């Protein structure tokens, strides 16, 4: 009882704070303060979607169409702090806000109507249980709000078993010990798909997801992450 009272009391006298700088948020600031939002290290890959370092990096792994990221990942920078809060500090609203903001940018650059569906990379079920949410799904949700395109969790992770015959070249190369598959009742044939994840490192996970969707007849697959590149 005492704890509940104390929390209510704190909520009342301390307004919401920006998770990056700690400054109090105004009512019109849903997650980040205006200054932090305005100074995010934007990657702008969407401006050269067919020809940027991210697309080039992935071309060896899959028939990549376009790849883009909202912000540049820099160690000890704002992007690292944001991703850490999103993944390990129970802040799903950061994923949603990154999606909402990037969706606005993409819509302003002519991407509205470019995709039929947004599909997040599924999280390992145990991780999702521990975390309580899938950060990539939150990013997909934010994007879908701004772009007016549905976001659906159509992929699932499956463990390799002895009976599953052989790993793909990519899986062997990247030591991916799980496979992705389309959920049984779903159909992606002919769809233009945007697959999204929180961050891109080797690209193995994103490409594994994209290859599955292409194998099930997707028209083409684009990739978008909250953060990419840099050190
Ligand atoms: Zn701030």
Coordinates of N, CA and C and ligand atoms in Angstrom, one line a residue:
X1 N 0.8 -1.2 0.0 CA 0.0 0.0 0.0 C 0.9 1.3 0.0
X2 N 1.9 1.2 0.9 CA 2.7 2.4 1.0 C 3.4 2.7 -0.3
X3 N 3.9 1.6 -1.0 CA 4.6 1.8 -2.3 C 3.7 2.4 -3.3
X4 N 2.5 1.9 -3.4 CA 1.5 2.5 -4.4 C 1.3 3.9 -4.1
X5 N 1.2 4.3 -2.9 CA 0.9 5.7 -2.6 C 2.1 6.6 -3.0
X6 N 3.3 6.1 -2.7 CA 4.5 6.8 -3.0 C 4.6 7.0 -4.5
X7 N 4.3 6.0 -5.3 CA 4.4 6.1 -6.8 C 3.4 7.1 -7.3
X8 N 2.2 7.0 -6.8 CA 1.1 8.0 -7.3 C 1.6 9.4 -7.0
X9 N 2.2 9.6 -5.8 CA 2.7 10.9 -5.3 C 3.8 11.4 -6.3
X10 N 4.7 10.5 -6.6 CA 5.8 10.9 -7.5 C 5.3 11.3 -8.9
X11 N 4.3 10.4 -9.4 CA 3.7 10.7 -10.7 C 3.1 12.1 -10.8
X12 N 2.5 12.5 -9.7 CA 1.8 13.7 -9.6 C 2.7 14.9 -9.6
X13 N 3.8 14.8 -8.9 CA 4.6 16.0 -8.8 C 5.8 16.0 -9.8
X14 N 6.2 14.8 -10.3 CA 7.2 14.8 -11.3 C 6.6 14.5 -12.7
X15 N 6.7 15.4 -13.6 CA 6.1 15.1 -14.9 C 7.0 14.0 -15.7
X16 N 6.5 13.6 -16.8 CA 7.3 12.6 -17.6 C 8.6 13.3 -18.1
X17 N 9.6 12.4 -18.2 CA 10.9 12.9 -18.6 C 11.4 12.3 -19.9
X18 N 12.2 13.1 -20.6 CA 12.9 12.6 -21.8 C 13.8 11.5 -21.4
X19 N 13.7 10.3 -22.0 CA 14.6 9.2 -21.6 C 16.1 9.5 -22.0
X20 N 16.3 10.4 -22.9 CA 17.7 10.6 -23.3 C 18.4 11.7 -22.5
X21 N 17.7 12.8 -22.2 CA 18.4 13.9 -21.5 C 17.8 14.1 -20.1
X22 N 16.7 13.6 -19.8 CA 16.1 13.7 -18.5 C 15.2 14.9 -18.4
X23 N 15.1 15.8 -19.4 CA 14.3 17.0 -19.3 C 12.8 16.7 -19.2
X24 N 12.1 17.5 -18.5 CA 10.6 17.3 -18.4 C 10.0 17.4 -19.8
X25 N 9.0 16.5 -20.1 CA 8.4 16.6 -21.4 C 7.1 17.4 -21.4
X26 N 6.9 18.2 -22.4 CA 5.6 18.9 -22.6 C 4.5 17.8 -23.0
X27 N 3.3 18.2 -22.9 CA 2.2 17.3 -23.3 C 2.3 16.9 -24.8
X28 N 2.8 17.8 -25.6 CA 2.9 17.5 -27.1 C 4.1 16.7 -27.4
X29 N 4.9 16.4 -26.4 CA 6.1 15.5 -26.7 C 5.8 14.1 -26.2
X30 N 5.5 13.2 -27.1 CA 5.0 11.8 -26.6 C 6.1 11.0 -26.0
X31 N 7.4 11.2 -26.4 CA 8.4 10.3 -25.9 C 9.7 11.0 -25.6
X32 N 10.3 11.6 -26.7 CA 11.5 12.4 -26.6 C 11.3 13.9 -26.5
X33 N 12.2 14.7 -25.9 CA 12.0 16.1 -26.0 C 12.3 16.6 -27.4
X34 N 11.9 17.8 -27.7 CA 12.0 18.3 -29.1 C 13.5 18.4 -29.5
X35 N 14.3 18.8 -28.5 CA 15.8 19.0 -28.8 C 16.4 17.6 -29.1
X36 N 16.2 16.6 -28.3 CA 16.7 15.3 -28.6 C 16.2 14.7 -29.9
X37 N 14.9 14.9 -30.1 CA 14.3 14.4 -31.3 C 14.9 15.1 -32.6
X38 N 15.2 16.4 -32.4 CA 15.7 17.2 -33.6 C 17.2 16.9 -33.8
X39 N 17.9 16.4 -32.8 CA 19.3 16.1 -33.0 C 19.7 14.6 -33.1
X40 N 18.7 13.8 -33.4 CA 19.0 12.4 -33.6 C 19.9 12.3 -34.8
X41 N 20.9 11.4 -34.8 CA 21.8 11.3 -35.9 C 21.2 10.5 -37.1
X42 N 20.4 11.2 -37.8 CA 19.6 10.6 -38.9 C 20.5 10.0 -40.0
X43 N 20.2 8.8 -40.5 CA 21.0 8.1 -41.5 C 20.7 8.6 -42.9
X44 N 19.4 8.9 -43.1 CA 19.0 9.3 -44.5 C 19.3 8.3 -45.6
X45 N 19.4 7.0 -45.3 CA 19.6 6.0 -46.3 C 18.4 6.0 -47.3
X46 N 17.2 6.4 -46.8 CA 16.0 6.3 -47.7 C 16.1 7.2 -48.9
X47 N 17.0 8.2 -48.8 CA 17.1 9.2 -49.9 C 17.9 8.5 -51.1
X48 N 18.7 7.5 -50.8 CA 19.4 6.7 -51.8 C 19.1 5.3 -51.6
X49 N 17.8 4.9 -51.6 CA 17.5 3.6 -51.1 C 18.0 2.4 -51.9
X50 N 18.2 2.6 -53.2 CA 18.8 1.5 -54.0 C 20.3 1.6 -54.0
X51 N 20.9 2.6 -53.5 CA 22.3 2.8 -53.6 C 22.9 3.5 -52.4
X52 N 23.0 2.7 -51.3 CA 23.6 3.2 -50.1 C 24.4 2.1 -49.5
X53 N 25.2 2.4 -48.4 CA 26.2 1.5 -47.9 C 25.5 0.2 -47.3
X54 N 24.2 0.5 -46.8 CA 23.5 -0.6 -46.2 C 23.0 -1.6 -47.3
X55 N 22.4 -1.1 -48.3 CA 22.0 -1.9 -49.4 C 23.1 -2.7 -50.0
X56 N 24.3 -2.0 -50.2 CA 25.5 -2.6 -50.8 C 25.9 -3.8 -49.9
X57 N 25.9 -3.6 -48.6 CA 26.3 -4.6 -47.6 C 25.5 -5.9 -47.7
X58 N 24.2 -5.7 -48.0 CA 23.3 -6.8 -47.9 C 23.2 -7.5 -49.3
X59 N 23.7 -6.9 -50.3 CA 23.5 -7.4 -51.7 C 24.1 -8.8 -51.8
X60 N 25.2 -9.1 -51.1 CA 25.8 -10.4 -51.2 C 25.0 -11.5 -50.5
X61 N 24.1 -11.1 -49.7 CA 23.3 -12.1 -48.9 C 22.0 -12.4 -49.4
X62 N 21.4 -11.6 -50.2 CA 20.0 -11.8 -50.7 C 19.8 -10.9 -51.9
X63 N 18.8 -11.2 -52.7 CA 18.4 -10.2 -53.7 C 17.8 -9.0 -53.1
X64 N 18.6 -8.2 -52.5 CA 18.0 -7.0 -51.8 C 17.4 -6.0 -52.7
X65 N 16.3 -5.4 -52.3 CA 15.7 -4.4 -53.1 C 16.2 -3.0 -52.6
X66 N 15.7 -2.7 -51.4 CA 16.1 -1.4 -50.8 C 16.3 -1.6 -49.3
X67 N 17.3 -1.0 -48.8 CA 17.6 -1.1 -47.3 C 17.7 0.3 -46.8
X68 N 17.2 0.5 -45.6 CA 17.3 1.9 -45.0 C 17.2 1.8 -43.5
X69 N 17.7 2.8 -42.9 CA 17.7 2.9 -41.4 C 17.4 4.3 -41.0
X70 N 16.8 4.5 -39.8 CA 16.4 5.8 -39.4 C 17.6 6.6 -38.9
X71 N 18.4 6.0 -37.9 CA 19.5 6.7 -37.4 C 20.8 5.9 -37.5
X72 N 21.9 6.6 -37.4 CA 23.2 6.0 -37.4 C 23.6 5.5 -36.0
X73 N 24.1 4.2 -36.0 CA 24.5 3.7 -34.7 C 25.9 4.1 -34.3
X74 N 26.0 4.8 -33.2 CA 27.4 5.1 -32.8 C 27.5 4.7 -31.3
X75 N 28.6 4.1 -31.0 CA 28.9 3.6 -29.6 C 29.0 4.9 -28.7
X76 N 28.4 4.8 -27.6 CA 28.3 5.8 -26.6 C 27.5 7.1 -27.1
X77 N 26.9 6.9 -28.2 CA 26.1 8.0 -28.8 C 24.6 7.9 -28.4
X78 N 23.8 8.8 -28.9 CA 22.4 8.8 -28.6 C 21.7 7.5 -29.1
X79 N 22.2 7.0 -30.2 CA 21.5 5.8 -30.8 C 21.7 4.6 -29.9
X80 N 23.0 4.5 -29.3 CA 23.2 3.4 -28.4 C 22.4 3.4 -27.2
X81 N 22.2 4.6 -26.6 CA 21.4 4.8 -25.4 C 20.0 4.5 -25.7
X82 N 19.5 5.0 -26.8 CA 18.1 4.7 -27.2 C 17.8 3.2 -27.3
X83 N 18.7 2.5 -28.0 CA 18.5 1.0 -28.2 C 18.6 0.3 -26.9
X84 N 19.5 0.7 -26.0 CA 19.7 0.1 -24.7 C 18.4 0.2 -23.9
X85 N 17.9 1.5 -23.9 CA 16.6 1.7 -23.2 C 15.5 0.9 -23.7
X86 N 15.4 0.8 -25.1 CA 14.4 0.1 -25.8 C 14.4 -1.4 -25.4
X87 N 15.7 -2.0 -25.4 CA 15.8 -3.4 -25.3 C 15.9 -3.9 -23.8
X88 N 16.5 -3.1 -23.0 CA 16.8 -3.6 -21.6 C 16.2 -2.8 -20.5
X89 N 15.5 -1.7 -20.8 CA 14.9 -0.9 -19.7 C 13.4 -0.8 -19.8
X90 N 12.8 -1.7 -20.4 CA 11.3 -1.7 -20.5 C 10.7 -0.4 -21.0
X91 N 11.3 0.0 -22.2 CA 10.8 1.2 -22.8 C 10.3 0.9 -24.2
X92 N 9.2 0.1 -24.3 CA 8.7 -0.2 -25.7 C 8.2 1.1 -26.4
X93 N 7.9 2.1 -25.7 CA 7.4 3.3 -26.3 C 8.5 4.0 -27.2
X94 N 9.8 3.7 -26.9 CA 10.8 4.3 -27.7 C 10.8 3.6 -29.1
X95 N 10.5 2.3 -29.2 CA 10.4 1.7 -30.5 C 9.3 2.2 -31.3
X96 N 8.2 2.4 -30.6 CA 7.0 3.0 -31.3 C 7.3 4.4 -31.8
X97 N 7.9 5.2 -31.0 CA 8.2 6.6 -31.4 C 9.2 6.6 -32.5
X98 N 10.2 5.8 -32.5 CA 11.2 5.7 -33.6 C 10.5 5.4 -34.9
X99 N 9.5 4.5 -34.8 CA 8.7 4.1 -36.0 C 7.8 5.2 -36.5
X100 N 7.2 5.9 -35.5 CA 6.3 7.0 -35.9 C 7.1 8.1 -36.6
X101 N 8.3 8.5 -36.0 CA 9.1 9.5 -36.6 C 9.6 9.1 -38.0
X102 N 10.1 7.9 -38.1 CA 10.7 7.5 -39.4 C 9.6 7.4 -40.4
X103 N 8.4 6.9 -40.0 CA 7.3 6.8 -40.9 C 6.9 8.2 -41.4
X104 N 6.9 9.2 -40.6 CA 6.6 10.6 -41.1 C 7.6 11.0 -42.1
X105 N 8.9 10.7 -41.8 CA 10.0 11.1 -42.8 C 9.8 10.3 -44.1
X106 N 9.5 9.0 -44.0 CA 9.3 8.2 -45.2 C 8.1 8.7 -46.0
X107 N 7.0 9.0 -45.3 CA 5.8 9.5 -46.0 C 6.1 10.8 -46.8
X108 N 6.9 11.7 -46.1 CA 7.3 12.9 -46.7 C 8.1 12.8 -48.0
X109 N 8.8 11.6 -48.0 CA 9.7 11.3 -49.2 C 9.1 10.4 -50.2
X110 N 7.8 10.3 -50.2 CA 7.1 9.5 -51.2 C 7.0 8.0 -51.0
X111 N 7.2 7.5 -49.8 CA 7.1 6.1 -49.5 C 5.7 5.6 -49.1
X112 N 4.8 6.5 -48.9 CA 3.4 6.1 -48.6 C 2.9 5.3 -49.8
X113 N 2.4 4.2 -49.5 CA 1.8 3.3 -50.6 C 2.9 2.5 -51.3
X114 N 4.1 2.5 -50.8 CA 5.2 1.7 -51.4 C 5.1 0.2 -50.9
X115 N 4.5 0.0 -49.8 CA 4.4 -1.4 -49.3 C 3.0 -1.8 -49.0
X116 N 2.8 -3.2 -49.1 CA 1.4 -3.7 -48.7 C 1.4 -4.0 -47.2
X117 N 2.5 -4.4 -46.7 CA 2.6 -4.8 -45.3 C 3.9 -4.6 -44.7
X118 N 4.0 -4.4 -43.4 CA 5.2 -4.3 -42.6 C 5.3 -5.5 -41.7
X119 N 6.4 -6.2 -41.8 CA 6.6 -7.4 -40.9 C 7.8 -7.3 -40.0
X120 N 7.6 -7.3 -38.7 CA 8.8 -7.3 -37.8 C 9.5 -8.6 -37.7
X121 N 10.8 -8.6 -37.5 CA 11.6 -9.8 -37.2 C 11.1 -10.3 -35.9
X122 N 10.8 -11.6 -35.9 CA 10.3 -12.1 -34.6 C 11.4 -12.3 -33.6
X123 N 11.1 -12.1 -32.3 CA 12.0 -12.3 -31.2 C 12.0 -13.7 -30.8
X124 N 13.1 -14.2 -30.3 CA 13.0 -15.6 -29.7 C 12.0 -15.6 -28.6
X125 N 11.1 -16.6 -28.6 CA 10.0 -16.6 -27.6 C 10.4 -16.4 -26.1
X126 N 11.5 -17.0 -25.8 CA 12.0 -16.9 -24.4 C 12.4 -15.4 -24.1
X127 N 13.1 -14.8 -25.1 CA 13.5 -13.4 -24.9 C 12.2 -12.5 -24.8
X128 N 11.2 -12.8 -25.7 CA 10.0 -12.0 -25.6 C 9.3 -12.1 -24.3
X129 N 9.3 -13.3 -23.8 CA 8.7 -13.5 -22.5 C 9.4 -12.7 -21.4
X130 N 10.7 -12.8 -21.4 CA 11.5 -12.0 -20.4 C 11.3 -10.5 -20.6
X131 N 11.3 -10.1 -21.8 CA 11.2 -8.6 -22.1 C 9.8 -8.1 -22.0
X132 N 8.8 -8.9 -22.3 CA 7.4 -8.5 -22.3 C 6.9 -7.9 -23.6
X133 N 7.8 -7.7 -24.5 CA 7.4 -7.1 -25.8 C 8.6 -7.4 -26.8
X134 N 8.2 -7.3 -28.1 CA 9.2 -7.4 -29.2 C 9.5 -6.0 -29.7
X135 N 10.7 -5.5 -29.5 CA 11.0 -4.1 -29.8 C 10.8 -3.8 -31.3
X136 N 11.1 -4.8 -32.1 CA 10.9 -4.7 -33.6 C 9.4 -4.5 -33.9
X137 N 8.6 -5.2 -33.2 CA 7.1 -5.1 -33.4 C 6.7 -3.7 -33.1
X138 N 7.2 -3.2 -32.0 CA 6.9 -1.8 -31.6 C 7.3 -0.8 -32.7
X139 N 8.5 -1.0 -33.3 CA 9.0 -0.2 -34.4 C 8.0 -0.3 -35.6
X140 N 7.6 -1.5 -35.9 CA 6.7 -1.8 -37.0 C 5.4 -1.1 -36.7
X141 N 4.9 -1.1 -35.5 CA 3.6 -0.5 -35.2 C 3.7 1.0 -35.4
X142 N 4.8 1.6 -34.9 CA 4.9 3.1 -35.1 C 5.0 3.5 -36.6
X143 N 5.7 2.7 -37.4 CA 5.8 2.9 -38.8 C 4.4 2.8 -39.5
X144 N 3.6 1.8 -39.0 CA 2.3 1.5 -39.6 C 1.4 2.7 -39.3
X145 N 1.5 3.3 -38.2 CA 0.7 4.4 -37.8 C 0.9 5.6 -38.7
X146 N 2.2 5.9 -39.0 CA 2.5 7.1 -39.8 C 2.3 6.8 -41.3
X147 N 2.6 5.6 -41.7 CA 2.5 5.3 -43.2 C 1.1 4.7 -43.6
X148 N 0.3 4.5 -42.6 CA -1.1 3.9 -42.9 C -1.0 2.6 -43.7
X149 N 0.0 1.8 -43.2 CA 0.2 0.5 -43.8 C 0.1 -0.6 -42.7
X150 N -0.6 -1.7 -42.9 CA -0.7 -2.6 -41.7 C 0.6 -3.2 -41.4
X151 N 0.8 -3.5 -40.1 CA 1.9 -4.2 -39.6 C 1.4 -5.5 -39.0
X152 N 2.1 -6.6 -39.4 CA 1.6 -7.9 -38.8 C 2.8 -8.8 -38.5
X153 N 2.7 -9.6 -37.5 CA 3.7 -10.5 -37.1 C 3.5 -11.9 -37.8
X154 N 3.9 -11.9 -39.1 CA 3.6 -13.1 -39.9 C 4.7 -14.2 -39.8
X155 N 5.9 -13.8 -39.3 CA 7.0 -14.7 -39.2 C 7.1 -15.3 -37.8
X156 N 7.7 -16.5 -37.8 CA 8.0 -17.1 -36.5 C 9.4 -17.8 -36.5
X157 N 10.0 -17.9 -35.4 CA 11.3 -18.6 -35.3 C 11.0 -20.1 -35.0
X158 N 11.8 -20.9 -35.7 CA 11.7 -22.3 -35.4 C 13.1 -22.8 -35.1
X159 N 13.2 -23.7 -34.2 CA 14.5 -24.3 -33.8 C 14.9 -25.3 -34.9
X160 N 16.2 -25.4 -35.2 CA 16.6 -26.5 -36.0 C 16.5 -27.8 -35.3
X161 N 16.1 -28.9 -36.0 CA 16.1 -30.2 -35.4 C 16.9 -31.1 -36.3
X162 N 17.2 -32.3 -35.7 CA 18.1 -33.2 -36.5 C 17.5 -33.5 -37.9
X163 N 16.1 -33.6 -37.9 CA 15.5 -34.0 -39.1 C 15.5 -32.9 -40.2
X164 N 15.7 -31.7 -39.8 CA 15.8 -30.6 -40.8 C 17.1 -30.8 -41.5
X165 N 17.0 -31.0 -42.8 CA 18.1 -31.5 -43.6 C 19.3 -30.6 -43.6
X166 N 19.3 -29.5 -44.3 CA 20.5 -28.8 -44.4 C 20.3 -27.2 -44.2
X167 N 21.3 -26.6 -43.7 CA 21.2 -25.2 -43.5 C 21.6 -24.5 -44.8
X168 N 21.1 -23.4 -45.0 CA 21.4 -22.6 -46.3 C 22.8 -22.1 -46.1
X169 N 23.4 -21.7 -47.2 CA 24.8 -21.1 -47.2 C 24.9 -20.0 -46.2
X170 N 23.9 -19.1 -46.2 CA 23.9 -18.0 -45.3 C 23.8 -18.4 -43.9
X171 N 23.0 -19.4 -43.6 CA 22.9 -19.9 -42.2 C 24.2 -20.5 -41.7
X172 N 24.9 -21.2 -42.6 CA 26.2 -21.8 -42.3 C 27.2 -20.7 -42.0
X173 N 27.2 -19.7 -42.9 CA 28.2 -18.7 -42.8 C 28.0 -17.9 -41.5
X174 N 26.8 -17.6 -41.2 CA 26.5 -16.7 -40.1 C 26.2 -17.4 -38.8
X175 N 26.2 -18.8 -38.9 CA 26.0 -19.6 -37.7 C 24.6 -19.3 -37.1
X176 N 23.6 -19.1 -37.9 CA 22.3 -18.9 -37.4 C 21.7 -20.2 -37.1
X177 N 21.4 -20.5 -35.8 CA 21.0 -21.8 -35.4 C 19.4 -21.9 -35.4
X178 N 18.8 -20.9 -35.8 CA 17.3 -21.0 -35.9 C 16.9 -20.6 -37.3
X179 N 15.7 -21.1 -37.7 CA 15.2 -20.7 -39.0 C 13.9 -19.9 -38.8
X180 N 13.7 -19.1 -39.8 CA 12.4 -18.4 -39.7 C 11.4 -19.1 -40.7
X181 N 10.2 -18.9 -40.4 CA 9.2 -19.5 -41.3 C 7.9 -18.6 -41.3
X182 N 7.2 -18.7 -42.3 CA 5.9 -18.0 -42.4 C 4.9 -18.8 -41.5
X183 N 4.1 -18.0 -40.7 CA 3.1 -18.7 -39.9 C 2.1 -19.5 -40.9
X184 N 1.7 -20.6 -40.4 CA 1.0 -21.5 -41.3 C -0.2 -21.0 -42.1
X185 N -1.0 -20.2 -41.5 CA -2.2 -19.7 -42.1 C -2.0 -18.5 -43.0
X186 N -0.8 -18.0 -43.0 CA -0.6 -16.7 -43.7 C -0.1 -16.9 -45.2
X187 N -0.3 -15.9 -46.0 CA 0.0 -15.9 -47.4 C 0.7 -14.5 -47.8
X188 N 1.8 -14.5 -48.4 CA 2.5 -13.3 -48.7 C 2.7 -13.2 -50.2
X189 N 2.1 -14.1 -51.0 CA 2.3 -14.1 -52.4 C 1.9 -12.8 -53.1
X190 N 2.9 -12.3 -53.8 CA 2.6 -11.0 -54.6 C 2.7 -9.7 -53.8
X191 N 3.0 -9.9 -52.5 CA 3.0 -8.6 -51.7 C 4.4 -7.9 -51.7
X192 N 4.3 -6.6 -51.6 CA 5.5 -5.7 -51.5 C 5.7 -5.5 -50.0
X193 N 6.8 -6.0 -49.5 CA 6.9 -6.2 -48.0 C 8.1 -5.3 -47.5
X194 N 7.9 -4.7 -46.3 CA 8.9 -4.0 -45.6 C 9.2 -4.8 -44.3
X195 N 10.4 -5.4 -44.2 CA 10.8 -6.2 -43.0 C 11.6 -5.3 -42.1
X196 N 11.2 -5.2 -40.8 CA 11.9 -4.3 -39.9 C 12.5 -5.0 -38.7
X197 N 13.6 -4.4 -38.2 CA 14.3 -4.8 -37.0 C 14.8 -3.6 -36.3
X198 N 15.3 -3.8 -35.1 CA 15.8 -2.7 -34.3 C 17.1 -2.2 -34.8
X199 N 18.1 -3.1 -35.0 CA 19.4 -2.7 -35.4 C 20.0 -3.7 -36.4
X200 N 20.8 -3.3 -37.3 CA 21.4 -4.2 -38.2 C 22.9 -4.3 -37.9
X201 N 23.4 -5.6 -37.7 CA 24.8 -5.8 -37.5 C 25.4 -6.5 -38.7
X202 N 25.3 -7.9 -38.7 CA 25.8 -8.6 -39.9 C 24.8 -8.6 -41.0
X203 N 23.5 -8.5 -40.6 CA 22.4 -8.5 -41.7 C 21.9 -9.9 -41.8
X204 N 22.5 -10.9 -41.1 CA 22.1 -12.3 -41.3 C 20.6 -12.5 -41.0
X205 N 20.2 -12.0 -39.9 CA 18.8 -12.2 -39.4 C 17.8 -11.6 -40.4
X206 N 18.0 -10.3 -40.8 CA 17.1 -9.7 -41.7 C 17.1 -10.4 -43.0
X207 N 18.2 -10.8 -43.5 CA 18.3 -11.5 -44.8 C 17.6 -12.9 -44.7
X208 N 17.7 -13.6 -43.6 CA 17.1 -14.9 -43.5 C 15.6 -14.7 -43.5
X209 N 15.1 -13.6 -42.9 CA 13.6 -13.3 -42.9 C 13.2 -13.0 -44.4
X210 N 14.0 -12.1 -45.0 CA 13.6 -11.7 -46.4 C 13.6 -12.9 -47.3
X211 N 14.6 -13.7 -47.2 CA 14.7 -14.9 -48.1 C 13.5 -15.8 -47.9
X212 N 13.0 -16.0 -46.7 CA 11.8 -16.8 -46.5 C 10.6 -16.2 -47.2
X213 N 10.4 -14.9 -47.0 CA 9.3 -14.2 -47.6 C 9.3 -14.3 -49.1
X214 N 10.5 -14.2 -49.7 CA 10.7 -14.3 -51.2 C 10.4 -15.7 -51.6
X215 N 10.8 -16.7 -50.8 CA 10.5 -18.1 -51.2 C 9.0 -18.4 -51.2
X216 N 8.3 -17.7 -50.3 CA 6.8 -17.8 -50.3 C 6.1 -16.9 -51.3
X217 N 6.9 -16.3 -52.2 CA 6.3 -15.6 -53.3 C 6.1 -14.1 -53.2
X218 N 6.7 -13.5 -52.1 CA 6.6 -12.0 -52.0 C 7.1 -11.4 -53.3
X219 N 6.5 -10.3 -53.7 CA 6.9 -9.6 -54.9 C 8.3 -9.0 -54.7
X220 N 8.5 -8.3 -53.7 CA 9.9 -7.9 -53.3 C 9.9 -7.5 -51.8
X221 N 11.1 -7.5 -51.3 CA 11.3 -7.2 -49.8 C 12.2 -6.1 -49.6
X222 N 11.8 -5.1 -48.9 CA 12.7 -4.0 -48.5 C 13.0 -4.2 -47.0
X223 N 14.1 -3.6 -46.6 CA 14.5 -3.7 -45.2 C 14.6 -2.4 -44.5
X224 N 14.2 -2.2 -43.3 CA 14.4 -1.0 -42.5 C 14.7 -1.3 -41.1
X225 N 15.6 -0.6 -40.5 CA 15.9 -0.7 -39.1 C 15.9 0.6 -38.4
X226 N 15.9 0.6 -37.1 CA 15.9 1.9 -36.3 C 17.4 2.4 -36.5
X227 N 18.4 1.6 -36.3 CA 19.7 2.0 -36.4 C 20.6 1.1 -37.2
X228 N 21.6 1.7 -37.8 CA 22.6 0.9 -38.6 C 23.9 1.6 -38.7
X229 N 25.0 0.9 -39.0 CA 26.3 1.4 -39.3 C 27.0 2.1 -38.2
X230 N 28.3 2.5 -38.6 CA 29.1 3.2 -37.6 C 29.6 2.2 -36.5
X231 N 30.4 2.8 -35.6 CA 30.9 2.0 -34.5 C 30.5 2.5 -33.2
Ligands
LIG1 ZN1 15.8 15.1 -24.4

